[in-house]
XYZ file of C-alpha atoms in Angstrom:
301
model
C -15.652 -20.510 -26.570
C -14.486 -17.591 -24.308
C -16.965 -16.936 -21.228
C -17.473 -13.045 -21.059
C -18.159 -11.218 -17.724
C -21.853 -10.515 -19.625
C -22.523 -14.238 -19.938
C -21.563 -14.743 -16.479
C -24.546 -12.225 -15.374
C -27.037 -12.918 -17.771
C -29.221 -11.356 -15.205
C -28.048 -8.217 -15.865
C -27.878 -8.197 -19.338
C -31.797 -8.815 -19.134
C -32.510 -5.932 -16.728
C -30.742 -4.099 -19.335
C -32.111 -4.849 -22.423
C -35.696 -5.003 -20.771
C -35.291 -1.770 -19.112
C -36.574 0.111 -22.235
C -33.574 3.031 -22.260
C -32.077 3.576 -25.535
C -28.116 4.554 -26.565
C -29.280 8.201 -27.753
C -31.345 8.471 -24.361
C -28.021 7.669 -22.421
C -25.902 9.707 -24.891
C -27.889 12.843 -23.475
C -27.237 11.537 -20.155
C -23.492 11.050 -20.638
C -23.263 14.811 -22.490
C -25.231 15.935 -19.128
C -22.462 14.188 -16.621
C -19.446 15.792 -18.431
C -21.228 19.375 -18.404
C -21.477 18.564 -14.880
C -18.154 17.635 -14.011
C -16.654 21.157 -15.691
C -19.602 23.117 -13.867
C -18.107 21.759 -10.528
C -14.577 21.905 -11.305
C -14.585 25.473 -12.923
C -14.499 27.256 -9.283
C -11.675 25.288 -7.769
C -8.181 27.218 -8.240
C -5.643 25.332 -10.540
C -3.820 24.259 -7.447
C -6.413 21.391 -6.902
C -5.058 18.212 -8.439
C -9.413 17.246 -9.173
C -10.027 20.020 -11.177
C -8.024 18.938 -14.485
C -7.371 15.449 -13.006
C -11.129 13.871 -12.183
C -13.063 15.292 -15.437
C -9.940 14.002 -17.941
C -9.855 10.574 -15.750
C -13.466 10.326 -16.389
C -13.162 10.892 -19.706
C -10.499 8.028 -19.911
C -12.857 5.774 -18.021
C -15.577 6.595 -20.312
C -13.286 5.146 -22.831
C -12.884 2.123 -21.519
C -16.583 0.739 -22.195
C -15.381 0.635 -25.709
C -11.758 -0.542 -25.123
C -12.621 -3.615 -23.473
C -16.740 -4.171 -25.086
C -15.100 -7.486 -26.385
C -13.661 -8.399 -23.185
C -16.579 -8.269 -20.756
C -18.972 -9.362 -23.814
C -20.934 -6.196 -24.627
C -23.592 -5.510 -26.749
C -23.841 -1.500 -28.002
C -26.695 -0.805 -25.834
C -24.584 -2.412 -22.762
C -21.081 -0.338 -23.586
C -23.128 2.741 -24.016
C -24.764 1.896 -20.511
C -21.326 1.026 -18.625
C -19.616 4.502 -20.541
C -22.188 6.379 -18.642
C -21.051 4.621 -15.306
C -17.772 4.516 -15.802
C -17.656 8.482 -16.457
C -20.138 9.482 -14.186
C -18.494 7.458 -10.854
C -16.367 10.263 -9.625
C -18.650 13.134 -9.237
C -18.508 12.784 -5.831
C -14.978 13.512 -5.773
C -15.530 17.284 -7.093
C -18.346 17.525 -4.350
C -15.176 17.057 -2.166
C -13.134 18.578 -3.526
C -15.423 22.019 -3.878
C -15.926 21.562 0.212
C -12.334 21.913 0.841
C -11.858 24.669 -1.407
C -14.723 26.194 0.384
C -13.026 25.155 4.047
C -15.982 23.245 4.607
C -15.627 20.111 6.907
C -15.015 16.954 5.252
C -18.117 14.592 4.866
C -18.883 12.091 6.774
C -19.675 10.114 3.752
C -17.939 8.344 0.541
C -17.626 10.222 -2.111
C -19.808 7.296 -3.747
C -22.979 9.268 -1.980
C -22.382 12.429 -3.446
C -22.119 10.865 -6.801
C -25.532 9.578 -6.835
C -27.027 12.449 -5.656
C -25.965 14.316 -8.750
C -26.865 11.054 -10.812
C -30.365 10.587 -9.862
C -32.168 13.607 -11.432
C -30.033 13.041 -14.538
C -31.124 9.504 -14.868
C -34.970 10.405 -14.430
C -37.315 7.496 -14.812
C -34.317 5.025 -14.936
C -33.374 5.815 -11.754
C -36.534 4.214 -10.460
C -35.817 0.729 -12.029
C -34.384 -1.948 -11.339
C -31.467 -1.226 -13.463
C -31.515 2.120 -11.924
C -30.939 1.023 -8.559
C -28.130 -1.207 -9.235
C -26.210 1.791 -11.156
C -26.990 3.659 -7.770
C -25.514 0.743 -5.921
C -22.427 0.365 -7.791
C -22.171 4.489 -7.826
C -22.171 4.071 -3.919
C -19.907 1.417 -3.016
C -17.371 2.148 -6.168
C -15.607 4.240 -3.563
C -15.499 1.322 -0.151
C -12.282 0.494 1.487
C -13.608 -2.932 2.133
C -13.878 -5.293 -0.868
C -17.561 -5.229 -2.334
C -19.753 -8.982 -1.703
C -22.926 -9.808 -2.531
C -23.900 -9.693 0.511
C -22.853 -5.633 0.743
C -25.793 -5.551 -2.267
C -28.446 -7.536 -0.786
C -27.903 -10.582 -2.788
C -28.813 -9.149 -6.426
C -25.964 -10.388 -8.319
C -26.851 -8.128 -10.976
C -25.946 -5.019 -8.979
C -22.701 -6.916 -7.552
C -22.034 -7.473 -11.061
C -22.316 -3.406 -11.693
C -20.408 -2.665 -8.480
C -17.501 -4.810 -8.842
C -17.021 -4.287 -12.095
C -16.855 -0.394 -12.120
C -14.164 -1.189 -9.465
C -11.899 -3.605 -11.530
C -12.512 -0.684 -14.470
C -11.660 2.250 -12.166
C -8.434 0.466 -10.356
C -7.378 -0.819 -13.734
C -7.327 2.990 -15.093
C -5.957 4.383 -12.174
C -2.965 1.698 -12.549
C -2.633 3.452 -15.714
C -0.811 6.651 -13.727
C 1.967 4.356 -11.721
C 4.511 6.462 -13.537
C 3.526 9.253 -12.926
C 2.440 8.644 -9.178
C 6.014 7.368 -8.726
C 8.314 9.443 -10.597
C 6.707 12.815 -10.657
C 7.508 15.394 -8.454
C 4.608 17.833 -8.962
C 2.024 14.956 -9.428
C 3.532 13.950 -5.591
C 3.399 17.181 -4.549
C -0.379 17.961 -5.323
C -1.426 14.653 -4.393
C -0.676 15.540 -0.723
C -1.862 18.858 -1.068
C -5.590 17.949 -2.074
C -5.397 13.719 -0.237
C -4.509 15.564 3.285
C -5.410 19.163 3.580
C -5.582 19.665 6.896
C -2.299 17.517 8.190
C -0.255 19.184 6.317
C -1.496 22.098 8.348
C -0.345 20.584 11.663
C 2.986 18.438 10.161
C 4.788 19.778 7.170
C 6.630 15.901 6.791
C 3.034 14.529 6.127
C 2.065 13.664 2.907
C 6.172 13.579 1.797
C 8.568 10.778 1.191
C 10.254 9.321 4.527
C 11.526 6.471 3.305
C 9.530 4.174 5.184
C 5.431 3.201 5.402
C 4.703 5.674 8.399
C 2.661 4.500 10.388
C 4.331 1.167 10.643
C 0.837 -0.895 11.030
C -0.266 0.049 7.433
C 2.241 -2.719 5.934
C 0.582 -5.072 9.311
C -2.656 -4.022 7.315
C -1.580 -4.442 3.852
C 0.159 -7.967 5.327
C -3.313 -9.268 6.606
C -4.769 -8.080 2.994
C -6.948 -5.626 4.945
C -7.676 -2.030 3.815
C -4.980 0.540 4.339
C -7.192 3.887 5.145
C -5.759 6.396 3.193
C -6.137 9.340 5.276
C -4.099 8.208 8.108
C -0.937 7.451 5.819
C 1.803 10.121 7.029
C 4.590 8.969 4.246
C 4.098 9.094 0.663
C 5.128 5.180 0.888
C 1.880 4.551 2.468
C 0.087 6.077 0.632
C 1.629 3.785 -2.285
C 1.508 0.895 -0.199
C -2.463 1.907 -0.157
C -2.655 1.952 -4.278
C -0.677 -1.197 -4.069
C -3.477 -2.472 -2.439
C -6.013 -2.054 -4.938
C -4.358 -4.981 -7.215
C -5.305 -7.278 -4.692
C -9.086 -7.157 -4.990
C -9.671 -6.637 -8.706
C -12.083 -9.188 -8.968
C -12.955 -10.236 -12.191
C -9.645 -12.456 -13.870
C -9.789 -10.779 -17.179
C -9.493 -7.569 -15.518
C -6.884 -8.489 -13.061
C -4.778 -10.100 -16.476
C -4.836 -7.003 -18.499
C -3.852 -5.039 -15.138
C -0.602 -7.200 -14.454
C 0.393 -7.461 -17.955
C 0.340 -3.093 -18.395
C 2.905 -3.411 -15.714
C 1.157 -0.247 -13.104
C 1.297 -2.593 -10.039
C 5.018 -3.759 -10.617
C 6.091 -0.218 -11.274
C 4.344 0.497 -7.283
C 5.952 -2.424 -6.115
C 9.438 -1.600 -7.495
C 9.013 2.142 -6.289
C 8.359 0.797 -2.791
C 10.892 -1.435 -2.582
C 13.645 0.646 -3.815
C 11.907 3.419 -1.085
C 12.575 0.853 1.779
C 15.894 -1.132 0.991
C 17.470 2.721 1.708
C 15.177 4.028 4.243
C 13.888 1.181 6.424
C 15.528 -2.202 5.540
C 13.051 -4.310 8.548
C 9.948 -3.062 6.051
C 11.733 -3.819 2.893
C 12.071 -7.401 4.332
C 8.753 -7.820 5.071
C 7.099 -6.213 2.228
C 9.175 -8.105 -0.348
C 7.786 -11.643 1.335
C 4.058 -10.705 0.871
C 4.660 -9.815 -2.647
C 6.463 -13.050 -3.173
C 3.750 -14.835 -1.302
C 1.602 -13.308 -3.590
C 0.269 -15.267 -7.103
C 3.722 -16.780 -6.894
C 5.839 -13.053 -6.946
C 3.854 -11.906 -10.094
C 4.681 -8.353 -9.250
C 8.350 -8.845 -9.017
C 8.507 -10.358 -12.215
């Protein structure tokens, strides 16, 4: 018999089921978070890759309760519980993005903060459980460069099992958009307009394709399998080598599976290689031998 991420935590599948919420309650929560996310994108000028982009990929996200419910093991309640976190997660990003529109400095927060503070008053009462806290938590930490532990949630499994497995969900759907990352000329063009506002101010070549991971110690990074901090990649490539990243701490197997076999990660590693064999063969070399040190060259395949 197949061992589902919800028999795994059976911890939090009793916080859930004991929590007392119901799937019309969270419905009317869920109805609440999209009205939100339109409300905050409607004043940001069609220039702004988040205004379209965030509400329609937390739509898709929202999907994916349902697409995978057999996968993780989930009971209606549960699927209408992890739809509302899976939409809801990137709130924060709108916050942002309404602070740059605005010329406001950039927080010195995650966008995981501003996403709970929208999501507390529209949870009410739940947000004072224990189940409430633990959507908080994985709300928060959704957005951390540094892989999530238990130890980054106090020890509750049950809110490591939230956090780390709205990650897996959100990195699997953003995978989703390789092609389009990779191969579309507008999509590259307003990704470094709204990742890296102010650079682009001071260096017209940031944000573009160079044909090489500028700066050089993001593939040193990416080679140690530490984070590679997204607002200090100057070259497009970097800021690939940075999604590349992601595949490498999707935690949960079943996630990491269905991830590989789509085929998003190969079609970033293929893009970057091709990138570097023309523009900076010493990189090419060295990125190709972590990706065939890695899981045996699964993303070459």
């Amino acid at each position: 018999m197949t061992v589902t991420l919800m028999d795994r935590y059976p911890e939090l599948r009793k916080e859930i089921a004991g929590s007392g919420v119901t799937v019309a309650q969270i419905d009317a929560m869920e109805q609440t978070v999209f009205a939100t996310y339109d409300e905050l994108a409607e004043p940001l000028p069609d220039t702004m890759l988040w205004k379209t982009q965030k509400p329609a990929h937390a739509r898709r996200c929202r999907a994916q309760a349902r697409e995978f419910a057999s996968v993780l093991g989930l009971t209606n309640l549960e699927v209408a519980l992890f739809a509302l976190l899976f939409a809801s997660h990137d709130l924060g990003r709108l916050v942002e993005a309404g602070r740059t529109h605005r010329k406001e400095p950039r927080a010195k927060w995650l966008h995981g903060k501003d996403s709970v503070d929208i999501m507390r008053p529209i949870l009410g009462q739940l947000a004072e459980t224990t189940l409430g806290h633990w959507i908080m938590d994985a709300l928060d930490h959704h957005s951390d460069a540094q892989d999530v532990t238990l130890e980054t949630v106090g020890g509750s499994r049950g809110s490591f099992a939230m956090c780390v497995t709205l990650r897996d969900l959100d990195k699997l759907e953003g995978f989703r958009s390789a092609k389009d990352y990779t191969s579309n000329p507008e999509r590259k063009a307003k990704e470094r307009l709204q990742n890296w506002p102010e650079q682009v101010k001071q260096d017209p070549a940031w944000g573009t394709e160079l044909g090489q991971i500028d700066p050089d110690r993001m593939l040193d990074l990416f080679a140690q399998s530490q984070p590679v901090p997204r607002a200090e990649c100057r070259s497009y490539e970097a800021y690939m080598l940075q999604y590349l990243r992601w595949v490498f701490n999707i935690v949960h197997t079943e996630m990491l599976t269905i991830t590989l076999r789509e085929g998003g990660p190969q079609i970033v590693a293929n893009y970057l290689l091709a990138q570097l064999k023309r523009g900076a063969p010493e990189q090419y070399a060295r990125l190709l031998q972590c990706l065939l040190d890695w899981q045996d060259g699964v993303l070459l395949a």
